[in-house]
PDB file of C-alpha atoms in Angstrom:
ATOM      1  CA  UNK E   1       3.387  21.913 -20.386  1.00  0.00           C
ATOM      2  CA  UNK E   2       1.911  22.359 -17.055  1.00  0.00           C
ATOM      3  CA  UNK E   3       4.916  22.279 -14.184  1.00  0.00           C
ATOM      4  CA  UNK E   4       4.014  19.832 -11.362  1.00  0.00           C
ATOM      5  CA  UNK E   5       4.236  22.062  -8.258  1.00  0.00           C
ATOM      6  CA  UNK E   6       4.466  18.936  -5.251  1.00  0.00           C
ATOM      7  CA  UNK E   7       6.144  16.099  -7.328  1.00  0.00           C
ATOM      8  CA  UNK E   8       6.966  13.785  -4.256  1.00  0.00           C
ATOM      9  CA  UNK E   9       3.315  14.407  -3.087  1.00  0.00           C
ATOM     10  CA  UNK E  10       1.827  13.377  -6.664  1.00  0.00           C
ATOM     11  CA  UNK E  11       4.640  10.338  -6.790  1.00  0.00           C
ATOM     12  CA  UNK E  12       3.321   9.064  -3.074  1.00  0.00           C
ATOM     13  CA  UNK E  13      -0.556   9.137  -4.271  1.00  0.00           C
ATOM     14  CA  UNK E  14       0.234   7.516  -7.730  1.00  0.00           C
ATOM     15  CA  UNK E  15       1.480   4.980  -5.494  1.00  0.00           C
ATOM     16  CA  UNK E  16      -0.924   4.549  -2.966  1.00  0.00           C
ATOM     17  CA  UNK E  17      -3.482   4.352  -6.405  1.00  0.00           C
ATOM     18  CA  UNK E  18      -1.914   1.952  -7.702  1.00  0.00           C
ATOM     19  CA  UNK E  19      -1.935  -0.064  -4.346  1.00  0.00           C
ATOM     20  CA  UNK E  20      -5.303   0.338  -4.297  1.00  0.00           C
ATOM     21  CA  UNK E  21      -6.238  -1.077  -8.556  1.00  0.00           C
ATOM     22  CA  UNK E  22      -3.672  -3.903  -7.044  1.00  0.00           C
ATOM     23  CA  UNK E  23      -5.716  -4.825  -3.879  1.00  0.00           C
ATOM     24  CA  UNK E  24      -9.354  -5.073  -5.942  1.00  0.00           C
ATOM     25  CA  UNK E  25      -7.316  -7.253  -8.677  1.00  0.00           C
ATOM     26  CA  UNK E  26      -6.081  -9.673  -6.030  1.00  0.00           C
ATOM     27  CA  UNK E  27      -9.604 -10.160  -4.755  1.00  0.00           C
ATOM     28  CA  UNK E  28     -10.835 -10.395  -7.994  1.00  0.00           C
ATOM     29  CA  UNK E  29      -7.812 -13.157  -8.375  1.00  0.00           C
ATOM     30  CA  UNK E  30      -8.564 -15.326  -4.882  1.00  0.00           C
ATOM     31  CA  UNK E  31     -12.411 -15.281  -6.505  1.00  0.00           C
ATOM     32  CA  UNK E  32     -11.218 -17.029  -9.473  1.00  0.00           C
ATOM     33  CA  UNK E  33      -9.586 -19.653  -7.495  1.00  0.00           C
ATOM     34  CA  UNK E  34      -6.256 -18.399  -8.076  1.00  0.00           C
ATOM     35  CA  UNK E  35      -3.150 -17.380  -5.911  1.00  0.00           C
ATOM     36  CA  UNK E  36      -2.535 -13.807  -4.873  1.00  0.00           C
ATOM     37  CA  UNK E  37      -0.010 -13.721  -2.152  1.00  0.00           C
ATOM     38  CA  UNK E  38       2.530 -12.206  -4.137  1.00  0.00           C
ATOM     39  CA  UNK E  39       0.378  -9.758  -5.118  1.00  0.00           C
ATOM     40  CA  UNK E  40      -0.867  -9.149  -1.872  1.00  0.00           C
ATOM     41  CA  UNK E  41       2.804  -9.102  -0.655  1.00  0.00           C
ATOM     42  CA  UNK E  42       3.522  -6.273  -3.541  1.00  0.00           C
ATOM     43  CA  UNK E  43       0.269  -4.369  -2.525  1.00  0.00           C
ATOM     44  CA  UNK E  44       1.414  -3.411   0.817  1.00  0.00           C
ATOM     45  CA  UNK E  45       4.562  -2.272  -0.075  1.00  0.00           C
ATOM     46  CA  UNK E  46       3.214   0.128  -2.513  1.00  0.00           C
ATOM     47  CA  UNK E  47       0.954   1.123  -0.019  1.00  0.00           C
ATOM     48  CA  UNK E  48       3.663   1.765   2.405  1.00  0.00           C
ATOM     49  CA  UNK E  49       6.465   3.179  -0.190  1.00  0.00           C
ATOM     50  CA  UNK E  50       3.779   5.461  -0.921  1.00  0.00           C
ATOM     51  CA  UNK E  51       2.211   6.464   2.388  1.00  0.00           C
ATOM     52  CA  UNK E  52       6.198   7.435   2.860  1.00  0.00           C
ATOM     53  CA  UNK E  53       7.110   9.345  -0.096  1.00  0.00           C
ATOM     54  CA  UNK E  54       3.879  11.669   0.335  1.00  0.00           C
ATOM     55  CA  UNK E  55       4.613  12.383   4.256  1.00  0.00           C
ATOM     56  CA  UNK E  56       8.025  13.085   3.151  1.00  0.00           C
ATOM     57  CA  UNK E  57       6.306  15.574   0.683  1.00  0.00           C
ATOM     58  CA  UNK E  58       3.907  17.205   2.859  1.00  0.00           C
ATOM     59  CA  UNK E  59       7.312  17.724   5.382  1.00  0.00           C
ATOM     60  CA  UNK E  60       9.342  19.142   2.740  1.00  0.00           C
ATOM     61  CA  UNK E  61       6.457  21.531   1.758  1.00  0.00           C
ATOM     62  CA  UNK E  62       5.867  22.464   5.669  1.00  0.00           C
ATOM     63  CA  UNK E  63       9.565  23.618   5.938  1.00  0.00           C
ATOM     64  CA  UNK E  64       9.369  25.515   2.969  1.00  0.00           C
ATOM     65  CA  UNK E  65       6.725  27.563   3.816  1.00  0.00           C
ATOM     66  CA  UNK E  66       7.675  28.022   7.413  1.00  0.00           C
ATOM     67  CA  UNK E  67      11.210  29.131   5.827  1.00  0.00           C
ATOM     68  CA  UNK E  68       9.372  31.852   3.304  1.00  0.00           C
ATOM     69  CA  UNK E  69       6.757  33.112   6.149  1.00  0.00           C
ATOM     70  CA  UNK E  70       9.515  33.522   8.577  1.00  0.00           C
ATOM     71  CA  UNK E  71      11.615  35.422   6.166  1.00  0.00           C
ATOM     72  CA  UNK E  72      12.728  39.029   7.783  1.00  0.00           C
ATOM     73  CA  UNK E  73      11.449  41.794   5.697  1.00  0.00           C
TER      74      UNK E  73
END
């Protein structure tokens, strides 16, 4: 099994992919004639839950390594 190094990062952009499959099916949806404000509503927040999760990843990652490069020899 491969060990997923950033798992908050890959969490965020799963996210933000989903969000994105989401917005092109609600287009595809208001084509047909049907309604898609609930899925437009559900869009954004994955959008946003996972715009958040990965800029709390890249944060966590940027102490870390400012934590192990300022490490006294």
């Amino acid at each position: 099994m491969m060990k997923i190094r950033e798992p908050l990062i890959v969490l965020g952009w799963v996210l933000i992919t989903l969000a994105v499959v989401g917005s092109i099916a609600s287009i595809s949806v208001m084509r047909a004639g049907g309604f898609a404000g609930g899925v437009n509503l559900a869009v954004n927040v994955l959008a946003t839950v996972g715009g958040a999760i990965v800029l709390i990843g890249q944060r966590r990652r940027a102490v870390k390594r400012a934590a192990r490069e300022n490490r006294p020899d």
